[in-house]
Tab-separated table of C-alpha atoms and ligand atoms in Angstrom:
chain	number	residue	atom	x	y	z
A	1	MET	CA	13.854	-18.856	-8.007
A	2	THR	CA	13.179	-15.272	-9.062
A	3	ILE	CA	13.632	-12.352	-6.707
A	4	ILE	CA	10.908	-9.874	-7.598
A	5	ASP	CA	12.417	-6.448	-8.154
A	6	GLY	CA	9.822	-4.033	-6.812
A	7	LYS	CA	12.155	-1.072	-7.105
A	8	GLN	CA	12.793	-1.587	-10.810
A	9	THR	CA	9.122	-2.301	-11.506
A	10	ALA	CA	8.148	0.859	-9.632
A	11	GLU	CA	10.647	2.889	-11.689
A	12	THR	CA	9.119	1.560	-14.911
A	13	ILE	CA	5.587	2.407	-13.772
A	14	MET	CA	6.611	5.905	-12.669
A	15	ARG	CA	7.987	6.511	-16.161
A	16	GLU	CA	4.662	5.332	-17.617
A	17	ILE	CA	2.742	7.661	-15.274
A	18	SER	CA	5.023	10.565	-16.124
A	19	ARG	CA	4.262	10.051	-19.826
A	20	GLU	CA	0.522	10.149	-19.083
A	21	VAL	CA	0.985	13.350	-17.099
A	22	SER	CA	2.896	14.929	-19.991
A	23	ALA	CA	-0.019	14.079	-22.280
A	24	MET	CA	-2.430	15.681	-19.786
A	25	THR	CA	-0.465	18.887	-19.412
A	26	ALA	CA	0.090	19.086	-23.192
A	27	GLN	CA	-3.690	19.396	-23.447
A	28	GLY	CA	-3.668	22.296	-21.018
A	29	GLU	CA	-4.696	20.373	-17.892
A	30	ARG	CA	-3.060	20.885	-14.521
A	31	PRO	CA	-0.762	18.084	-13.360
A	32	PRO	CA	-2.217	15.868	-10.597
A	33	HIS	CA	-1.771	17.415	-7.144
A	34	LEU	CA	-1.270	15.188	-4.075
A	35	VAL	CA	-1.179	16.574	-0.534
A	36	ALA	CA	0.318	14.646	2.400
A	37	VAL	CA	-0.837	15.562	5.897
A	38	LEU	CA	1.773	14.809	8.550
A	39	VAL	CA	0.782	15.155	12.191
A	40	GLY	CA	3.794	15.299	14.541
A	41	ASP	CA	7.241	14.017	13.651
A	42	ASN	CA	7.199	10.219	13.958
A	43	PRO	CA	10.497	9.334	12.204
A	44	ALA	CA	9.035	6.520	10.080
A	45	SER	CA	6.130	8.753	9.015
A	46	VAL	CA	8.526	11.580	8.086
A	47	THR	CA	10.467	9.128	5.896
A	48	TYR	CA	7.311	7.739	4.247
A	49	VAL	CA	5.976	11.216	3.470
A	50	GLY	CA	9.380	12.230	2.076
A	51	ASN	CA	9.354	9.176	-0.204
A	52	LYS	CA	5.857	10.044	-1.443
A	53	VAL	CA	6.935	13.608	-2.248
A	54	LYS	CA	9.954	12.282	-4.184
A	55	ALA	CA	7.715	9.904	-6.141
A	56	CYS	CA	5.375	12.799	-7.028
A	57	LEU	CA	8.328	14.688	-8.489
A	58	ARG	CA	9.321	11.648	-10.557
A	59	CYS	CA	5.788	11.349	-11.932
A	60	GLY	CA	5.453	15.038	-12.794
A	61	PHE	CA	2.829	15.662	-10.098
A	62	LYS	CA	2.515	18.683	-7.887
A	63	SER	CA	2.891	17.756	-4.210
A	64	SER	CA	2.462	19.599	-0.935
A	65	VAL	CA	2.995	18.624	2.682
A	66	VAL	CA	0.799	19.971	5.474
A	67	ASN	CA	2.780	19.709	8.730
A	68	LEU	CA	0.656	19.827	11.864
A	69	PRO	CA	1.712	19.714	15.528
A	70	ALA	CA	1.462	16.402	17.427
A	71	ASP	CA	-0.818	18.030	20.034
A	72	ILE	CA	-3.409	19.226	17.493
A	73	ASP	CA	-6.969	18.591	18.650
A	74	GLU	CA	-9.332	16.398	16.684
A	75	ASP	CA	-11.738	19.149	15.607
A	76	THR	CA	-8.932	21.277	14.187
A	77	LEU	CA	-7.588	18.327	12.203
A	78	LEU	CA	-11.076	17.461	10.926
A	79	SER	CA	-11.565	21.054	9.776
A	80	LYS	CA	-8.239	20.900	7.881
A	81	ILE	CA	-9.498	17.768	6.155
A	82	GLU	CA	-12.736	19.474	5.225
A	83	ALA	CA	-10.725	22.330	3.708
A	84	LEU	CA	-8.741	19.834	1.588
A	85	ASN	CA	-11.990	18.136	0.525
A	86	ASN	CA	-13.222	21.524	-0.742
A	87	ASP	CA	-9.970	22.702	-2.321
A	88	GLU	CA	-10.416	22.325	-6.079
A	89	THR	CA	-6.664	22.613	-6.698
A	90	VAL	CA	-6.114	19.374	-4.738
A	91	ASP	CA	-6.846	16.078	-6.525
A	92	GLY	CA	-6.165	13.893	-3.536
A	93	PHE	CA	-4.554	13.634	-0.140
A	94	ILE	CA	-3.278	11.200	2.420
A	95	VAL	CA	-3.255	11.577	6.187
A	96	GLN	CA	-0.166	9.700	7.310
A	97	LEU	CA	-0.922	7.121	10.018
A	98	PRO	CA	-0.510	6.489	12.905
A	99	LEU	CA	-2.112	9.577	14.438
A	100	PRO	CA	-1.559	10.780	18.019
A	101	PRO	CA	-3.806	9.145	20.651
A	102	GLN	CA	-6.162	12.130	21.090
A	103	ILE	CA	-7.331	11.683	17.498
A	104	SER	CA	-9.712	9.028	16.221
A	105	GLU	CA	-8.284	7.521	13.026
A	106	ARG	CA	-11.732	6.241	12.158
A	107	LYS	CA	-13.257	9.745	12.288
A	108	VAL	CA	-10.432	11.117	10.169
A	109	ILE	CA	-10.809	8.406	7.533
A	110	GLU	CA	-14.583	8.866	7.438
A	111	MET	CA	-14.150	12.611	6.921
A	112	ILE	CA	-12.024	12.227	3.767
A	113	ASP	CA	-14.020	12.708	0.546
A	114	TYR	CA	-13.875	9.320	-1.187
A	115	ARG	CA	-12.934	11.051	-4.451
A	116	LYS	CA	-9.747	12.356	-2.816
A	117	ASP	CA	-9.019	9.315	-0.646
A	118	ILE	CA	-5.702	8.315	-2.247
A	119	ASP	CA	-5.071	5.608	0.381
A	120	GLY	CA	-8.373	3.918	-0.478
A	121	PHE	CA	-9.279	3.665	3.219
A	122	SER	CA	-12.719	5.333	3.165
A	123	PRO	CA	-15.814	3.157	3.534
A	124	VAL	CA	-16.967	4.064	0.014
A	125	ASN	CA	-13.698	2.939	-1.576
A	126	VAL	CA	-13.465	-0.211	0.546
A	127	GLY	CA	-17.025	-1.034	-0.515
A	128	ARG	CA	-16.369	-0.288	-4.189
A	129	MET	CA	-13.319	-2.531	-4.137
A	130	ALA	CA	-15.277	-5.339	-2.464
A	131	LEU	CA	-17.949	-5.031	-5.166
A	132	GLY	CA	-15.409	-5.010	-7.998
A	133	LEU	CA	-16.249	-1.424	-9.001
A	134	THR	CA	-13.639	1.093	-10.145
A	135	GLY	CA	-12.329	3.381	-7.438
A	136	LEU	CA	-9.356	4.136	-5.258
A	137	TYR	CA	-8.051	0.820	-3.933
A	138	ALA	CA	-5.708	0.292	-0.964
A	139	ALA	CA	-2.169	0.882	-2.209
A	140	THR	CA	-0.195	-2.093	-0.902
A	141	PRO	CA	-2.587	-4.795	-2.172
A	142	SER	CA	-2.871	-2.988	-5.538
A	143	GLY	CA	0.904	-2.870	-5.788
A	144	ILE	CA	1.157	-6.594	-5.097
A	145	LEU	CA	-1.431	-7.334	-7.796
A	146	GLU	CA	0.627	-5.250	-10.201
A	147	LEU	CA	3.688	-7.376	-9.391
A	148	PHE	CA	1.669	-10.528	-10.199
A	149	ARG	CA	0.705	-8.945	-13.542
A	150	ARG	CA	4.157	-7.774	-14.487
A	151	TYR	CA	5.855	-11.048	-13.488
A	152	ASN	CA	3.120	-13.148	-15.169
A	153	ILE	CA	2.361	-14.974	-11.934
A	154	ASN	CA	-0.796	-16.993	-12.472
A	155	THR	CA	-3.124	-16.803	-9.460
A	156	GLU	CA	-5.989	-18.761	-11.085
A	157	GLY	CA	-7.274	-21.348	-8.603
A	158	ALA	CA	-4.201	-20.915	-6.383
A	159	ASN	CA	-4.314	-21.593	-2.666
A	160	CYS	CA	-3.429	-18.203	-1.231
A	161	VAL	CA	-2.740	-17.604	2.457
A	162	VAL	CA	-2.825	-14.009	3.669
A	163	ILE	CA	-1.260	-13.608	7.113
A	164	GLY	CA	-2.698	-10.520	8.802
A	165	ARG	CA	-6.163	-8.945	8.768
A	166	SER	CA	-5.429	-5.210	8.962
A	167	ASN	CA	-7.703	-2.782	7.164
A	168	ILE	CA	-4.660	-1.434	5.303
A	169	VAL	CA	-3.253	-4.701	3.915
A	170	GLY	CA	-4.654	-8.077	5.013
A	171	ARG	CA	-8.371	-7.534	4.436
A	172	PRO	CA	-8.164	-5.719	1.087
A	173	MET	CA	-5.485	-8.177	-0.047
A	174	ALA	CA	-7.764	-11.135	0.662
A	175	GLU	CA	-10.625	-9.373	-1.113
A	176	LEU	CA	-8.570	-8.759	-4.248
A	177	MET	CA	-7.107	-12.269	-4.361
A	178	MET	CA	-10.619	-13.743	-4.337
A	179	GLN	CA	-12.060	-11.269	-6.881
A	180	LYS	CA	-13.584	-12.764	-10.018
A	181	ALA	CA	-10.755	-11.586	-12.284
A	182	LEU	CA	-7.047	-12.023	-12.793
A	183	PRO	CA	-4.959	-11.476	-10.790
A	184	GLY	CA	-7.422	-13.005	-8.373
A	185	ASN	CA	-9.576	-16.122	-8.758
A	186	ALA	CA	-7.610	-17.601	-5.854
A	187	THR	CA	-8.873	-19.684	-2.940
A	188	VAL	CA	-8.057	-17.413	-0.019
A	189	THR	CA	-7.375	-18.224	3.630
A	190	VAL	CA	-6.785	-15.388	6.072
A	191	CYS	CA	-4.646	-16.238	9.103
A	192	HIS	CA	-4.194	-13.831	12.009
A	193	SER	CA	-3.092	-13.534	15.627
A	194	ARG	CA	-5.849	-15.892	16.852
A	195	SER	CA	-5.366	-18.548	14.170
A	196	ARG	CA	-4.562	-21.947	15.676
A	197	ASP	CA	-2.092	-23.542	13.290
A	198	ILE	CA	-0.769	-21.038	10.757
A	199	LYS	CA	1.966	-23.434	9.653
A	200	LYS	CA	-0.638	-25.988	8.513
A	201	TYR	CA	-2.312	-23.477	6.174
A	202	CYS	CA	0.962	-22.043	4.882
A	203	ARG	CA	2.405	-25.451	3.988
A	204	ASP	CA	-0.485	-25.995	1.599
A	205	ALA	CA	-0.235	-22.544	0.014
A	206	ASP	CA	0.789	-21.760	-3.551
A	207	ILE	CA	0.984	-18.086	-2.571
A	208	ILE	CA	1.801	-16.683	0.887
A	209	ILE	CA	1.324	-12.973	1.550
A	210	ALA	CA	2.774	-12.057	4.957
A	211	ALA	CA	1.580	-8.809	6.548
A	212	ILE	CA	1.828	-9.151	10.310
A	213	GLY	CA	4.847	-7.037	11.212
A	214	GLN	CA	6.759	-9.830	12.971
A	215	PRO	CA	10.299	-10.076	11.606
A	216	GLY	CA	11.169	-13.522	10.231
A	217	PHE	CA	7.770	-15.033	11.088
A	218	VAL	CA	7.516	-17.149	7.914
A	219	LYS	CA	10.134	-19.906	8.210
A	220	ALA	CA	11.353	-22.396	5.614
A	221	ASP	CA	9.366	-25.291	7.136
A	222	MET	CA	6.133	-23.326	6.538
A	223	VAL	CA	6.683	-22.984	2.789
A	224	LYS	CA	6.134	-25.624	0.130
A	225	ASP	CA	8.524	-26.000	-2.795
A	226	GLY	CA	7.713	-23.654	-5.660
A	227	ALA	CA	5.540	-21.273	-3.616
A	228	VAL	CA	5.261	-17.549	-4.324
A	229	VAL	CA	6.098	-15.556	-1.176
A	230	ILE	CA	5.212	-11.877	-0.837
A	231	ASP	CA	6.648	-10.049	2.178
A	232	VAL	CA	4.831	-6.903	3.308
A	233	GLY	CA	6.721	-6.525	6.614
A	234	ILE	CA	8.934	-3.470	7.164
A	235	THR	CA	9.807	-3.524	10.864
A	236	ARG	CA	12.665	-1.297	12.010
A	237	VAL	CA	15.088	-3.406	14.058
A	238	ASP	CA	17.905	-1.681	16.033
A	239	ASP	CA	21.270	-2.352	14.413
A	240	SER	CA	24.247	-0.224	15.460
A	241	SER	CA	26.276	-1.488	12.475
A	242	GLN	CA	23.941	0.409	10.110
A	243	PRO	CA	24.421	4.125	9.375
A	244	LYS	CA	20.837	4.870	10.429
A	245	GLY	CA	21.072	2.710	13.571
A	246	TYR	CA	18.406	0.288	12.338
A	247	ARG	CA	17.648	-2.078	9.485
A	248	LEU	CA	14.350	-2.976	7.872
A	249	CYS	CA	13.175	-6.537	8.484
A	250	GLY	CA	10.476	-8.374	6.607
A	251	ASP	CA	8.010	-10.942	7.943
A	252	VAL	CA	9.843	-13.706	6.055
A	253	ASP	CA	13.103	-15.466	6.965
A	254	PHE	CA	14.341	-14.592	3.474
A	255	GLU	CA	17.677	-16.416	3.559
A	256	ASN	CA	16.146	-19.808	4.308
A	257	VAL	CA	12.800	-19.366	2.542
A	258	ALA	CA	14.043	-17.959	-0.788
A	259	PRO	CA	15.675	-21.187	-2.084
A	260	LYS	CA	12.297	-22.971	-1.877
A	261	CYS	CA	10.310	-20.330	-3.773
A	262	SER	CA	9.432	-19.798	-7.412
A	263	PHE	CA	9.117	-16.072	-6.702
A	264	ILE	CA	9.862	-14.024	-3.586
A	265	THR	CA	9.929	-10.317	-2.736
A	266	PRO	CA	12.912	-8.915	-0.809
A	267	VAL	CA	12.781	-6.345	2.001
A	268	PRO	CA	13.589	-3.605	1.225
A	269	GLY	CA	13.024	-3.210	-2.517
A	270	GLY	CA	10.006	-5.499	-2.931
A	271	VAL	CA	6.515	-4.420	-1.935
A	272	GLY	CA	7.458	-0.993	-0.469
A	273	PRO	CA	8.211	0.836	-3.732
A	274	MET	CA	5.073	-0.679	-5.276
A	275	THR	CA	2.908	0.762	-2.488
A	276	ILE	CA	4.153	4.250	-3.291
A	277	VAL	CA	3.629	3.740	-7.001
A	278	SER	CA	0.032	2.643	-6.330
A	279	LEU	CA	-0.537	5.920	-4.497
A	280	MET	CA	0.725	7.728	-7.595
A	281	ARG	CA	-1.629	5.665	-9.787
A	282	ASN	CA	-4.508	6.513	-7.460
A	283	THR	CA	-3.654	10.210	-7.630
A	284	LEU	CA	-3.678	10.097	-11.430
A	285	PHE	CA	-6.978	8.180	-11.342
A	286	ALA	CA	-8.521	10.799	-9.010
A	287	ALA	CA	-7.308	13.643	-11.246
A	288	LYS	CA	-8.755	11.990	-14.342
A	289	SER	CA	-12.012	10.746	-12.844
A	290	TYR	CA	-13.179	13.230	-10.247
A	291	ARG	CA	-11.731	16.638	-11.069
A	292	GLN	CA	-14.416	19.331	-10.825
A	293	SER	CA	-12.680	22.241	-12.531
B	1	GUN	N1	1.147	4.413	7.698
B	1	GUN	C1	1.636	3.205	7.386
B	1	GUN	N2	1.161	2.790	6.196
B	1	GUN	C2	0.351	3.775	5.760
B	1	GUN	C3	-0.427	3.952	4.585
B	1	GUN	O1	-0.484	3.105	3.686
B	1	GUN	N3	-1.118	5.108	4.494
B	1	GUN	C4	-1.093	6.058	5.455
B	1	GUN	N4	-1.817	7.166	5.293
B	1	GUN	N5	-0.378	5.922	6.556
B	1	GUN	C5	0.338	4.786	6.696
């Protein structure tokens, strides 16, 4: 059994990106510039944005954070997004989710210029990914594919069960696993909250990708010997013994599942760092592909 080291892999990729950025700037180009928009002060969102800023520094990117009040109205936020779309010094930006209830996430996502949509959430980028065209792909699924590449995990013809159908992870993950390429070429089943017998599908799976946000959902009796298990869950569970008062829990009962696996990702230190690195890759892609000036 191999525990996939997402943190180490992410470090390696950030060094590779940083070398590419050095080559860019040596030719007189500006370094890639990523902006994070943070509405309100949701503690998890503040942490995620902080981690993205740190990653930008490691990659040699310029980064900025736009902090906006939690009670901002939708039109004001949409006009800020339009300004970022038109700002030629900005290669890409992310609007950290979730947004306060007075704001439509759908409208916000639709407003983002697809060339600057570093999260890969806009309809154009979702469509390009589904068609197998180049573009900005959703970060978590891209990061998982990169782990398959770097650990030489063969997905050809594999039975792959994706648990969860969110626009951010489950759907794009399923799309990429069934793409006519490697990694991909898998036979994909998507299970979700209305699925009748998730255990039945999982037991037959060569690869399980769990993205439902229910700590410990995938149990040992759901996993066949030799399976690859990828855990996307990062639920904060109260734990007074921890310095921060909580610990991060994955969707997989790691202790009991790991001994059965050929490969498994831990939480933390598995998929999370790869998501951030995919955002960095997307920012570099946007800077190289779509820069106007
Ligand atoms: N909130 C939780 N995950 C994400 C993500 O991938 N992108 C953005 N923008 N917000 C998130």
